[in-house]
XYZ file of C-alpha atoms in Angstrom:
743
model
C 104.062 -56.696 105.247
C 105.539 -59.222 102.915
C 108.853 -60.629 103.912
C 111.536 -60.683 101.318
C 115.252 -61.263 101.084
C 116.639 -57.842 101.635
C 120.167 -56.734 102.274
C 120.518 -56.557 106.051
C 117.095 -58.213 106.758
C 116.175 -61.634 108.110
C 114.421 -64.095 105.756
C 111.075 -65.725 106.766
C 111.251 -69.472 107.224
C 108.697 -71.713 105.412
C 108.781 -75.520 105.306
C 108.060 -75.741 101.515
C 111.148 -73.523 100.475
C 114.728 -74.729 99.365
C 117.298 -74.883 102.101
C 119.395 -71.678 102.484
C 122.744 -73.518 101.445
C 121.435 -74.214 97.883
C 120.627 -70.542 97.331
C 124.121 -69.432 98.380
C 125.668 -72.016 96.053
C 123.588 -70.719 93.112
C 124.695 -67.127 93.747
C 128.358 -68.174 93.975
C 128.052 -70.176 90.751
C 126.660 -67.173 88.850
C 129.459 -64.948 90.131
C 132.096 -67.536 89.181
C 130.751 -67.930 85.614
C 130.787 -64.144 85.159
C 134.346 -63.937 86.400
C 135.479 -66.672 84.035
C 133.757 -64.973 81.100
C 135.391 -61.620 81.829
C 138.773 -63.286 82.356
C 138.497 -65.235 79.107
C 137.505 -62.109 77.194
C 140.407 -60.146 78.670
C 142.792 -62.999 77.904
C 141.579 -63.102 74.312
C 142.159 -59.374 73.942
C 145.644 -59.700 75.448
C 146.457 -62.691 73.270
C 145.261 -60.858 70.176
C 147.418 -57.869 71.019
C 150.419 -60.105 71.509
C 149.647 -61.923 68.257
C 149.515 -58.599 66.419
C 152.838 -57.673 67.962
C 154.217 -60.998 66.758
C 152.835 -60.397 63.242
C 154.383 -56.921 63.233
C 157.703 -58.473 64.135
C 157.387 -60.706 61.053
C 157.135 -57.682 58.739
C 160.111 -55.748 57.410
C 159.354 -52.048 57.932
C 162.671 -50.534 56.903
C 162.671 -47.774 54.289
C 163.917 -50.156 51.598
C 161.273 -52.790 52.401
C 158.472 -50.217 52.382
C 159.735 -48.787 49.088
C 160.059 -52.243 47.510
C 156.597 -53.248 48.738
C 155.092 -50.062 47.344
C 156.623 -50.719 43.924
C 155.458 -54.336 43.830
C 151.952 -53.492 45.034
C 151.638 -50.951 42.211
C 152.866 -53.518 39.704
C 151.013 -56.742 40.579
C 147.650 -57.561 39.027
C 146.018 -60.010 41.433
C 143.119 -60.628 39.045
C 145.594 -62.723 37.035
C 146.467 -66.235 38.159
C 150.281 -66.476 38.446
C 149.986 -70.048 37.199
C 148.385 -68.817 33.981
C 150.545 -65.816 33.091
C 153.214 -64.828 35.572
C 154.367 -61.812 33.566
C 150.853 -60.328 33.560
C 150.505 -61.188 37.250
C 153.697 -59.367 38.245
C 153.487 -56.516 35.714
C 149.792 -56.183 34.852
C 149.035 -53.072 36.910
C 152.391 -51.540 35.966
C 151.689 -52.052 32.252
C 148.223 -50.571 32.616
C 149.359 -47.404 34.381
C 152.687 -46.612 32.697
C 153.215 -44.702 29.471
C 156.267 -44.476 27.250
C 157.762 -40.973 27.592
C 157.534 -38.906 24.402
C 161.316 -38.473 24.359
C 161.975 -42.194 24.575
C 161.140 -45.511 22.909
C 160.527 -47.581 26.046
C 159.514 -47.522 29.679
C 160.952 -50.078 32.104
C 161.218 -50.685 35.829
C 164.880 -49.769 35.531
C 164.012 -46.343 34.056
C 163.861 -44.702 37.482
C 167.258 -46.185 38.290
C 168.665 -45.083 34.947
C 167.298 -41.575 35.412
C 168.815 -41.328 38.878
C 172.136 -42.660 37.616
C 172.173 -40.101 34.797
C 171.273 -37.295 37.204
C 174.148 -38.357 39.435
C 176.505 -38.237 36.451
C 175.206 -34.772 35.553
C 175.845 -33.710 39.149
C 179.469 -34.879 39.301
C 180.242 -33.421 35.873
C 178.632 -30.077 36.716
C 180.066 -29.476 40.170
C 183.583 -29.497 41.554
C 185.372 -29.024 44.869
C 188.994 -28.443 45.767
C 189.996 -32.100 46.107
C 192.954 -33.627 44.272
C 190.546 -35.694 42.162
C 188.839 -32.576 40.818
C 192.215 -31.132 39.871
C 193.315 -34.175 37.857
C 193.826 -33.838 34.105
C 191.274 -36.589 33.363
C 188.515 -35.056 35.488
C 189.139 -31.527 34.200
C 188.766 -32.720 30.616
C 185.675 -34.827 31.366
C 184.004 -31.705 32.730
C 185.333 -29.618 29.840
C 183.826 -32.103 27.358
C 180.493 -31.967 29.174
C 180.536 -28.163 29.225
C 181.176 -28.025 25.467
C 178.265 -30.407 24.910
C 175.649 -28.497 26.912
C 176.682 -25.084 25.542
C 174.049 -24.981 22.810
C 174.654 -21.285 22.189
C 178.293 -21.969 21.299
C 177.230 -24.884 19.066
C 174.849 -22.596 17.175
C 177.507 -19.877 16.809
C 180.088 -22.339 15.518
C 177.444 -23.647 13.139
C 178.937 -26.342 10.871
C 182.231 -24.616 10.201
C 184.428 -27.228 11.894
C 182.573 -30.101 10.216
C 182.686 -28.587 6.727
C 186.353 -27.732 7.144
C 187.063 -31.351 8.060
C 185.059 -32.652 5.085
C 186.847 -30.361 2.658
C 190.395 -30.839 3.943
C 190.307 -34.471 5.073
C 187.604 -36.166 3.004
C 188.060 -34.417 -0.335
C 184.837 -32.441 -0.071
C 181.308 -33.799 -0.454
C 179.959 -34.143 -3.980
C 176.348 -33.630 -2.856
C 177.243 -30.186 -1.533
C 179.309 -29.182 -4.557
C 177.000 -30.340 -7.322
C 178.700 -30.523 -10.720
C 181.791 -28.736 -9.393
C 183.052 -31.824 -7.533
C 186.193 -33.278 -9.101
C 186.118 -37.089 -9.189
C 189.676 -37.480 -10.467
C 191.172 -37.262 -6.985
C 188.895 -39.906 -5.478
C 190.424 -43.178 -4.326
C 188.202 -45.531 -2.336
C 191.061 -47.085 -0.384
C 192.289 -43.669 0.732
C 188.763 -42.568 1.582
C 188.136 -45.649 3.720
C 191.512 -45.127 5.422
C 190.666 -41.554 6.343
C 187.329 -42.680 7.802
C 189.099 -45.479 9.668
C 191.495 -42.913 11.140
C 188.426 -41.349 12.751
C 187.006 -44.694 13.977
C 184.563 -45.194 11.118
C 184.558 -48.636 9.552
C 182.160 -48.184 6.644
C 181.163 -51.127 4.416
C 183.935 -53.298 5.928
C 184.628 -53.453 9.654
C 188.219 -53.691 10.887
C 189.247 -53.884 14.532
C 191.537 -55.574 17.056
C 190.165 -58.373 19.209
C 191.385 -61.165 21.462
C 192.512 -64.291 19.596
C 189.829 -66.848 20.419
C 192.308 -69.705 19.984
C 195.049 -68.066 22.035
C 193.530 -65.781 24.640
C 196.940 -64.385 25.589
C 197.271 -62.524 22.254
C 195.315 -60.095 20.068
C 194.510 -60.424 16.353
C 193.052 -58.382 13.502
C 189.406 -59.029 12.611
C 187.646 -58.022 9.413
C 183.985 -58.472 8.518
C 180.846 -56.596 7.547
C 180.135 -53.139 8.898
C 176.716 -52.001 10.089
C 173.748 -50.615 8.180
C 172.023 -47.384 9.138
C 168.613 -49.061 8.977
C 169.899 -52.101 10.835
C 168.905 -55.113 8.754
C 168.558 -56.000 5.093
C 164.813 -56.752 5.203
C 164.045 -53.048 5.716
C 165.842 -52.231 2.461
C 163.994 -54.892 0.454
C 160.750 -52.978 0.011
C 159.560 -49.392 0.130
C 158.100 -48.418 3.496
C 157.578 -45.339 5.681
C 161.050 -46.010 7.111
C 162.867 -45.961 3.764
C 160.919 -42.870 2.688
C 161.758 -41.098 5.965
C 165.399 -42.125 5.621
C 165.805 -40.595 2.158
C 163.964 -37.501 3.370
C 166.419 -37.254 6.246
C 169.380 -37.323 3.824
C 167.674 -34.715 1.650
C 166.953 -32.330 4.536
C 170.459 -32.640 6.024
C 172.110 -31.906 2.672
C 169.692 -29.067 1.962
C 170.616 -27.496 5.302
C 174.278 -27.522 4.240
C 174.140 -26.224 0.656
C 172.205 -24.037 -1.738
C 173.243 -26.109 -4.756
C 170.363 -28.550 -5.272
C 170.984 -29.296 -8.939
C 171.985 -32.928 -8.407
C 170.649 -33.644 -4.923
C 167.783 -35.974 -5.885
C 169.888 -38.068 -8.254
C 172.664 -38.289 -5.663
C 170.304 -39.442 -2.909
C 168.697 -42.085 -5.108
C 172.138 -43.341 -6.121
C 173.521 -43.693 -2.611
C 170.319 -45.339 -1.395
C 170.547 -47.854 -4.232
C 174.177 -48.536 -3.238
C 173.164 -49.086 0.362
C 170.388 -51.417 -0.782
C 172.908 -53.479 -2.752
C 175.220 -53.679 0.246
C 172.304 -54.659 2.474
C 171.386 -57.493 0.110
C 174.464 -59.417 1.248
C 174.411 -58.288 4.877
C 174.189 -61.135 7.390
C 171.477 -61.055 10.029
C 172.226 -61.831 13.667
C 170.628 -65.257 13.255
C 172.831 -65.991 10.222
C 175.951 -64.864 12.041
C 175.121 -67.180 14.925
C 174.330 -70.094 12.635
C 177.677 -69.758 10.838
C 179.851 -68.718 13.772
C 182.004 -71.837 13.371
C 182.693 -70.990 9.742
C 184.840 -67.932 10.408
C 188.225 -68.129 8.699
C 191.603 -67.762 10.349
C 194.537 -66.814 8.149
C 197.650 -64.620 8.124
C 198.255 -61.226 6.597
C 200.618 -62.856 4.114
C 197.867 -65.231 2.901
C 194.983 -62.763 3.140
C 194.849 -61.813 -0.556
C 194.768 -65.448 -1.595
C 192.135 -66.304 1.030
C 189.761 -63.496 0.054
C 190.423 -63.423 -3.694
C 188.849 -59.994 -4.235
C 189.849 -56.864 -6.157
C 189.963 -54.627 -3.078
C 193.504 -54.584 -1.634
C 192.818 -55.521 1.989
C 196.505 -56.137 2.734
C 197.465 -52.614 1.723
C 194.459 -51.227 3.600
C 195.384 -53.036 6.830
C 199.065 -52.042 6.648
C 198.168 -48.377 6.188
C 195.347 -48.483 8.741
C 197.526 -49.870 11.511
C 200.347 -47.599 10.426
C 198.144 -44.638 11.404
C 198.930 -45.546 15.031
C 202.553 -46.519 14.307
C 201.848 -50.262 14.363
C 203.801 -52.118 11.684
C 202.192 -55.316 10.471
C 204.041 -58.510 9.593
C 203.057 -61.272 7.207
C 202.741 -63.620 10.194
C 200.077 -61.495 11.920
C 196.809 -63.393 12.360
C 193.719 -62.104 10.563
C 190.289 -63.387 11.526
C 187.608 -63.140 8.819
C 183.889 -62.989 9.544
C 181.069 -62.972 6.945
C 183.431 -63.833 4.094
C 180.592 -64.092 1.546
C 179.586 -60.518 2.345
C 183.168 -59.324 1.858
C 183.515 -61.056 -1.501
C 180.149 -59.939 -2.858
C 180.373 -56.331 -1.717
C 184.007 -56.028 -2.864
C 182.717 -56.938 -6.288
C 179.696 -54.624 -6.462
C 181.440 -51.457 -5.314
C 183.522 -51.596 -8.481
C 180.336 -50.985 -10.453
C 179.535 -47.665 -8.808
C 180.874 -44.272 -9.799
C 183.383 -42.378 -7.639
C 180.681 -39.749 -7.037
C 178.208 -42.253 -5.599
C 180.843 -43.970 -3.474
C 182.164 -40.671 -2.137
C 178.673 -39.376 -1.411
C 177.798 -42.523 0.506
C 181.027 -42.664 2.540
C 180.837 -39.006 3.565
C 177.137 -39.387 4.404
C 177.991 -42.257 6.756
C 180.401 -39.937 8.559
C 178.040 -36.959 8.693
C 175.016 -38.889 9.968
C 177.019 -39.929 13.042
C 177.937 -36.301 13.790
C 174.405 -34.907 13.904
C 174.183 -34.889 17.718
C 177.165 -32.516 17.765
C 175.607 -30.185 15.166
C 173.200 -27.244 15.651
C 169.629 -27.801 16.732
C 168.090 -27.655 13.254
C 170.060 -30.738 12.211
C 169.067 -32.608 15.348
C 165.410 -31.885 14.615
C 165.808 -33.395 11.131
C 167.243 -36.545 12.700
C 164.424 -36.611 15.249
C 161.822 -36.529 12.476
C 163.416 -39.656 11.047
C 163.656 -41.376 14.458
C 159.960 -40.760 15.032
C 159.260 -43.086 12.103
C 162.178 -45.462 12.671
C 161.979 -46.062 16.442
C 158.754 -44.382 17.553
C 160.560 -41.728 19.611
C 158.435 -38.587 19.503
C 160.828 -36.104 21.087
C 164.482 -35.592 21.968
C 165.990 -36.274 25.374
C 166.991 -33.197 27.344
C 170.398 -31.847 26.339
C 171.887 -32.513 29.792
C 170.894 -36.192 29.596
C 172.292 -36.553 26.072
C 175.550 -34.893 27.099
C 175.931 -36.947 30.282
C 175.519 -40.084 28.162
C 178.018 -38.767 25.581
C 180.721 -38.064 28.192
C 180.007 -41.312 30.045
C 180.455 -43.242 26.800
C 183.746 -41.596 25.875
C 185.369 -40.950 29.273
C 183.724 -43.698 31.269
C 186.390 -44.336 33.903
C 186.925 -40.643 34.631
C 183.173 -40.335 35.185
C 183.179 -43.508 37.287
C 185.922 -42.107 39.531
C 183.676 -39.195 40.439
C 180.546 -41.329 40.722
C 181.871 -44.009 43.077
C 183.484 -41.395 45.296
C 180.156 -39.657 45.872
C 177.388 -42.180 45.280
C 178.521 -45.802 45.313
C 178.169 -47.918 48.455
C 181.118 -50.269 48.931
C 178.835 -52.781 50.692
C 177.403 -53.543 47.248
C 180.717 -55.056 46.130
C 181.171 -57.203 49.224
C 177.621 -58.537 49.363
C 177.549 -59.168 45.616
C 180.741 -61.176 45.897
C 179.104 -63.383 48.534
C 176.164 -63.954 46.212
C 178.485 -64.791 43.317
C 180.247 -67.407 45.445
C 176.912 -68.953 46.470
C 175.550 -68.987 42.930
C 178.730 -70.413 41.416
C 178.672 -73.186 44.015
C 175.041 -73.838 43.138
C 175.946 -74.095 39.460
C 178.644 -76.613 40.359
C 176.004 -78.672 42.195
C 173.794 -78.559 39.091
C 176.681 -79.759 36.919
C 177.504 -82.571 39.323
C 173.888 -83.705 39.408
C 173.366 -83.521 35.639
C 172.406 -86.821 34.054
C 173.511 -85.955 30.519
C 177.154 -84.954 31.019
C 179.894 -87.549 31.146
C 182.468 -87.417 34.001
C 185.212 -85.873 31.847
C 183.021 -83.006 30.644
C 181.656 -82.481 34.168
C 185.149 -82.205 35.603
C 186.274 -79.664 33.022
C 183.069 -77.642 33.423
C 183.644 -77.412 37.163
C 187.247 -76.329 36.542
C 185.935 -73.556 34.301
C 183.516 -72.325 36.957
C 186.303 -72.186 39.543
C 188.545 -70.286 37.095
C 185.863 -67.716 36.242
C 186.993 -64.136 36.911
C 184.483 -61.820 38.539
C 184.551 -58.020 38.324
C 182.086 -56.038 40.411
C 181.249 -52.355 40.392
C 184.393 -50.859 38.917
C 188.119 -51.559 38.335
C 190.075 -51.725 41.578
C 192.341 -48.814 40.674
C 189.376 -46.426 40.787
C 188.801 -47.249 44.435
C 192.043 -45.777 45.793
C 193.616 -42.326 45.914
C 196.300 -43.079 43.326
C 195.364 -41.289 40.101
C 198.336 -42.503 38.038
C 196.403 -45.081 36.002
C 193.536 -42.701 35.319
C 195.867 -39.906 34.270
C 197.797 -42.245 31.971
C 194.651 -43.523 30.268
C 193.426 -39.993 29.502
C 196.751 -38.217 29.020
C 195.988 -37.353 25.374
C 192.475 -36.074 26.052
C 192.816 -32.309 25.715
C 189.525 -30.612 24.980
C 188.453 -27.066 24.178
C 185.110 -25.281 23.954
C 184.216 -26.667 20.492
C 182.086 -29.811 20.750
C 182.710 -30.867 17.136
C 186.481 -30.458 17.548
C 186.361 -32.468 20.768
C 184.357 -35.186 19.052
C 186.970 -35.500 16.308
C 189.707 -35.786 18.944
C 187.806 -38.624 20.651
C 187.262 -40.507 17.394
C 190.951 -40.450 16.536
C 192.003 -41.502 20.038
C 189.519 -44.376 20.022
C 191.014 -45.629 16.757
C 194.525 -45.355 18.145
C 193.637 -47.305 21.296
C 192.091 -50.160 19.352
C 194.915 -50.422 16.823
C 197.661 -50.347 19.464
C 195.969 -53.219 21.296
C 197.487 -55.535 18.685
C 200.942 -55.301 20.247
C 199.838 -54.977 23.871
C 199.688 -57.895 26.328
C 196.193 -59.199 27.030
C 194.864 -58.289 30.469
C 191.841 -60.469 31.395
C 190.937 -57.992 34.137
C 190.942 -54.930 31.908
C 187.416 -53.558 32.000
C 185.561 -53.142 28.728
C 182.275 -52.061 30.354
C 181.619 -48.566 31.682
C 180.994 -48.822 35.463
C 178.337 -46.120 35.298
C 175.838 -47.965 33.127
C 173.173 -50.559 33.916
C 174.763 -53.678 32.506
C 176.309 -57.069 33.213
C 178.354 -59.180 30.807
C 180.175 -62.464 30.268
C 183.340 -62.386 28.155
C 184.215 -65.895 26.901
C 187.762 -64.979 25.810
C 188.558 -64.012 29.408
C 186.098 -66.384 31.109
C 184.991 -63.308 33.024
C 181.724 -62.011 34.447
C 181.365 -58.260 34.952
C 178.713 -56.316 36.858
C 178.758 -52.540 36.447
C 178.149 -50.339 39.482
C 175.038 -48.976 37.791
C 173.200 -52.313 37.893
C 173.683 -52.744 41.652
C 170.529 -50.793 42.492
C 166.872 -51.573 43.099
C 164.956 -53.406 41.782
C 167.985 -55.651 41.241
C 169.846 -55.021 44.468
C 170.103 -53.049 47.699
C 172.371 -53.824 50.617
C 169.469 -53.499 53.081
C 166.876 -55.403 51.039
C 165.751 -58.910 52.072
C 167.774 -61.620 50.386
C 164.725 -62.975 48.581
C 164.550 -59.676 46.685
C 168.290 -59.513 45.998
C 168.497 -63.129 44.847
C 165.377 -62.661 42.714
C 167.003 -59.545 41.273
C 170.776 -59.336 40.900
C 171.044 -63.024 41.831
C 169.260 -64.087 38.657
C 171.478 -61.699 36.680
C 174.587 -63.239 38.249
C 173.278 -66.711 37.427
C 172.515 -65.555 33.898
C 176.110 -64.428 33.311
C 177.610 -67.552 34.899
C 175.427 -69.698 32.628
C 176.666 -67.810 29.564
C 179.942 -69.630 30.056
C 178.017 -72.798 29.212
C 175.516 -71.731 26.557
C 175.890 -72.751 22.909
C 178.662 -70.212 22.320
C 180.302 -69.898 25.730
C 180.664 -73.669 26.100
C 183.117 -73.680 23.181
C 185.685 -71.758 25.238
C 187.756 -73.497 27.900
C 188.603 -72.193 31.369
C 191.407 -70.016 29.941
C 189.229 -68.443 27.248
C 190.542 -70.485 24.341
C 188.079 -71.702 21.748
C 189.048 -75.349 21.638
C 186.999 -78.562 21.979
C 186.806 -79.692 25.602
C 183.501 -81.605 25.716
C 183.077 -85.156 24.499
C 180.974 -85.736 21.370
C 178.316 -87.593 23.356
C 177.900 -84.711 25.817
C 177.684 -82.207 22.951
C 174.982 -84.328 21.314
C 172.891 -84.363 24.500
C 173.457 -80.659 25.013
C 172.138 -79.961 21.503
C 169.023 -82.039 22.181
C 168.264 -79.963 25.268
C 169.070 -76.741 23.442
C 166.645 -77.660 20.654
C 163.824 -78.016 23.157
C 164.405 -74.391 24.187
C 164.620 -73.208 20.583
C 161.311 -74.911 19.761
C 159.639 -73.426 22.827
C 160.619 -69.824 22.063
C 159.769 -70.264 18.375
C 156.148 -70.604 19.485
C 155.987 -67.237 21.267
C 154.239 -64.494 19.287
C 153.358 -60.815 19.573
C 150.880 -58.794 17.563
C 152.031 -55.502 16.027
C 149.625 -53.382 14.001
C 147.314 -56.375 13.620
C 150.082 -58.676 12.409
C 151.165 -61.678 14.450
C 154.946 -62.058 14.566
C 156.805 -65.154 15.755
C 159.941 -65.025 17.840
C 163.208 -66.533 16.594
C 164.267 -69.234 19.039
C 167.563 -69.863 17.245
C 168.541 -66.210 17.354
C 167.828 -65.901 21.082
C 168.742 -69.392 22.286
C 171.976 -68.377 24.051
C 170.219 -65.727 26.133
C 167.271 -68.052 26.782
C 169.579 -70.773 28.108
C 171.159 -68.163 30.385
C 167.766 -66.834 31.559
C 166.486 -70.314 32.434
C 169.701 -71.372 34.149
C 170.154 -68.078 35.953
C 166.711 -68.256 37.572
C 167.318 -71.778 38.851
C 170.783 -71.067 40.190
C 169.661 -67.948 42.045
C 166.649 -69.706 43.582
C 168.618 -72.719 44.789
C 171.352 -70.397 46.108
C 168.706 -68.466 48.041
C 167.350 -71.695 49.515
C 170.882 -72.621 50.583
C 171.269 -69.236 52.234
C 168.021 -69.719 54.173
C 169.181 -73.151 55.351
C 172.460 -71.691 56.527
C 170.683 -68.908 58.431
C 168.154 -71.329 59.905
C 165.248 -68.932 59.524
C 163.253 -67.097 56.896
C 163.338 -63.320 56.551
C 160.491 -60.971 57.384
C 157.826 -60.356 54.770
C 157.007 -57.102 53.008
C 154.233 -54.829 54.350
C 150.982 -55.253 52.435
C 152.313 -58.446 50.859
C 152.155 -60.737 53.891
C 150.082 -63.250 51.949
C 153.155 -64.037 49.848
C 155.956 -66.228 51.130
C 159.609 -65.188 50.782
C 159.990 -67.758 47.995
C 157.021 -66.280 46.145
C 158.471 -62.800 46.592
C 161.727 -64.056 45.072
C 159.859 -64.884 41.856
C 157.705 -61.752 42.015
C 160.752 -59.479 42.159
C 162.303 -61.427 39.298
C 159.207 -60.797 37.192
C 158.917 -57.163 38.270
C 162.499 -56.524 37.174
C 161.478 -57.181 33.553
C 158.309 -55.061 33.341
C 158.612 -53.140 30.085
C 156.660 -51.153 27.498
C 158.278 -50.595 24.095
C 157.133 -48.808 20.940
C 155.970 -51.051 18.102
C 158.838 -49.804 15.942
C 161.461 -50.756 18.509
C 159.724 -54.052 19.278
C 160.036 -55.027 15.618
C 163.701 -54.072 15.674
C 164.248 -56.246 18.773
C 162.540 -59.215 17.146
C 164.647 -58.933 14.017
C 167.997 -57.989 15.535
C 168.294 -58.664 19.261
C 169.773 -61.849 20.709
C 167.571 -61.376 23.799
C 163.931 -62.363 23.923
C 161.297 -59.703 24.542
C 160.844 -58.924 28.236
C 157.635 -60.892 28.714
C 159.270 -64.050 27.384
C 162.293 -63.534 29.635
C 159.814 -64.061 32.478
C 157.435 -66.622 31.000
C 160.114 -68.862 29.506
C 162.227 -69.483 32.638
C 159.312 -69.745 35.100
C 157.360 -72.163 32.868
C 160.342 -74.529 32.836
C 160.990 -74.571 36.589
C 159.457 -77.237 38.852
C 160.165 -75.095 41.921
C 158.035 -72.293 40.506
C 155.155 -74.749 40.205
C 155.645 -75.875 43.807
C 155.894 -72.350 45.205
C 152.696 -71.128 43.508
C 150.833 -74.434 43.483
C 150.745 -74.661 39.690
C 149.892 -77.799 37.774
C 151.845 -78.713 34.632
C 149.706 -77.823 31.646
C 148.513 -74.488 33.020
C 149.449 -71.434 30.967
C 152.607 -70.724 32.934
C 153.674 -74.320 33.475
C 154.949 -76.533 30.696
C 154.276 -80.255 30.869
C 157.544 -81.125 29.117
C 159.961 -78.666 30.628
C 163.031 -77.512 28.698
C 166.321 -77.089 30.470
C 170.033 -77.290 29.778
C 171.210 -76.418 33.292
């Protein structure tokens, strides 16, 4: 029987074997190594679990963070290098997957916000409770106006009776509807323009009341060119699908109003030729900006001598302001814009027959009433808009009516909206951001190498004096309805939409005319709270942020600061910078347009401005196979504000982080991106946009803002901190070697 080491047995002893103590040591060693391995493995598992817990703690998982992350993840195209094209990086997937709705001309990241805002307005105008607000005169009439607008059956039953009655009794009829029966002997162009002015229509010449830019405590009269239906003169210079569709629109509208077609074609050709002649002298936006310092300031007593035209502007102004019981004096200030247009057009209208002039003036009134007319007229307009703007279908009637009421009774609508939907935290947090961004702008001014001490000091004074308005006027936030009731005391509507529209037009004229004798209130809102907008008003040195813009992707009270600063923060910075762009810089801290910079500082400013103009001149887009260049001069004010606003918001965010002593949690699914990178990503995402070719062309020719992609590419390519954050090298597609910057 062979002896072996068995549990419980006794080992056989041989002289040539290892001593028993070595064997025990070997067994213990093996056991110890196994224990250490198991312990290490368990420790690694535990450490990994703890690390995952730590990583989870670094991620923001609130509803707002998850929603924001989802939107950004669906927008970013990670196949694009952010250093090559940051707009395509932030918006590439969004652009690929979004389509322009058939009833619209664009699709933007703000569209969801706008839709929700409009739906909220529809809600508050459609429903009512038994509160004192709902029983107020202003609110009752806002809802009555909305009800008359959505009642399409009543609009069809009324047909065009109210409109035709107005044309016949107030405008002397319409020659195109009456054919050879129209009597030209009663026509007087001054009287016709006065009647249109009474209903807030400034045709050919524009007349309104504005703040005196040299004395911001008073109002003055301003005259200049009116608008063109097709927007700009270049469209009138050659035959195109737009001009053909426009004449067809006139033809179809007139044909829907009369059976007398004996002179319709000749009449349409004549009024189109008149409009072409007027357009020939019409100033473009770029020309207006280039000659802004050439506007003329005179008095009513000297106006005839200053203009030296046949049209009696003095008599027109006296009668126009008399419509609202405002008597003019010879000493009243009159501000003249586009004086060459006024002189040339005053001359040419004398060469046209009363019939052509009357046809054109009445047409300009009728075309603006189409949305209040029966459906068949709206469809004619839509056929024209399909060619003119690319819109393939109408908006729903409820959306159109909510917009109509919000435009004309904005503060009554806002009262209902803020009571039900607006979060007061938005005002408080936005104010904190404004303070931080204004302080950052002051730091930028102090550190500037091109401003002299005197100009720096006055610039800083202007920043400190800047008025900020957030959300809505203060009086809408309390239970006192006195101000609201006073503002809308004369708004008394019925079930007829056309009648209500005429009431609004006359009241709007009266308000503007009576401003001439009213004291200037720098805090009087001129922006509807329930729209998505922000403005800078140089005459008041005031920045205004409507309640509608304080929503994602620009802002949310629970969003990380890097998103809010990359969103509404850049908008705040943009508006602050407007006080120091090529136009805003000409107004002092009190809103007076007087020189307050030294000549040397102005010279250096212009050098920096020119760099930006040259940069944006090089941007191009291709429409229908044609490459079109941007107009850097036309957009330079907005470009300066875009570039400055991005910098101010970013530096303000960095200051906030330093004050807090820690960075915020990242977004789920986007952990690879730092908070600073997410600041820029949300900035880019905010400007994702698709626009029809027709509207894009209109923007290029008429808008003072750059196209959306250049509002992202321009500012980021000029910012050293963007290069640092994304590791870009100057010379890459999204990083300029010679960066342009004013602020």
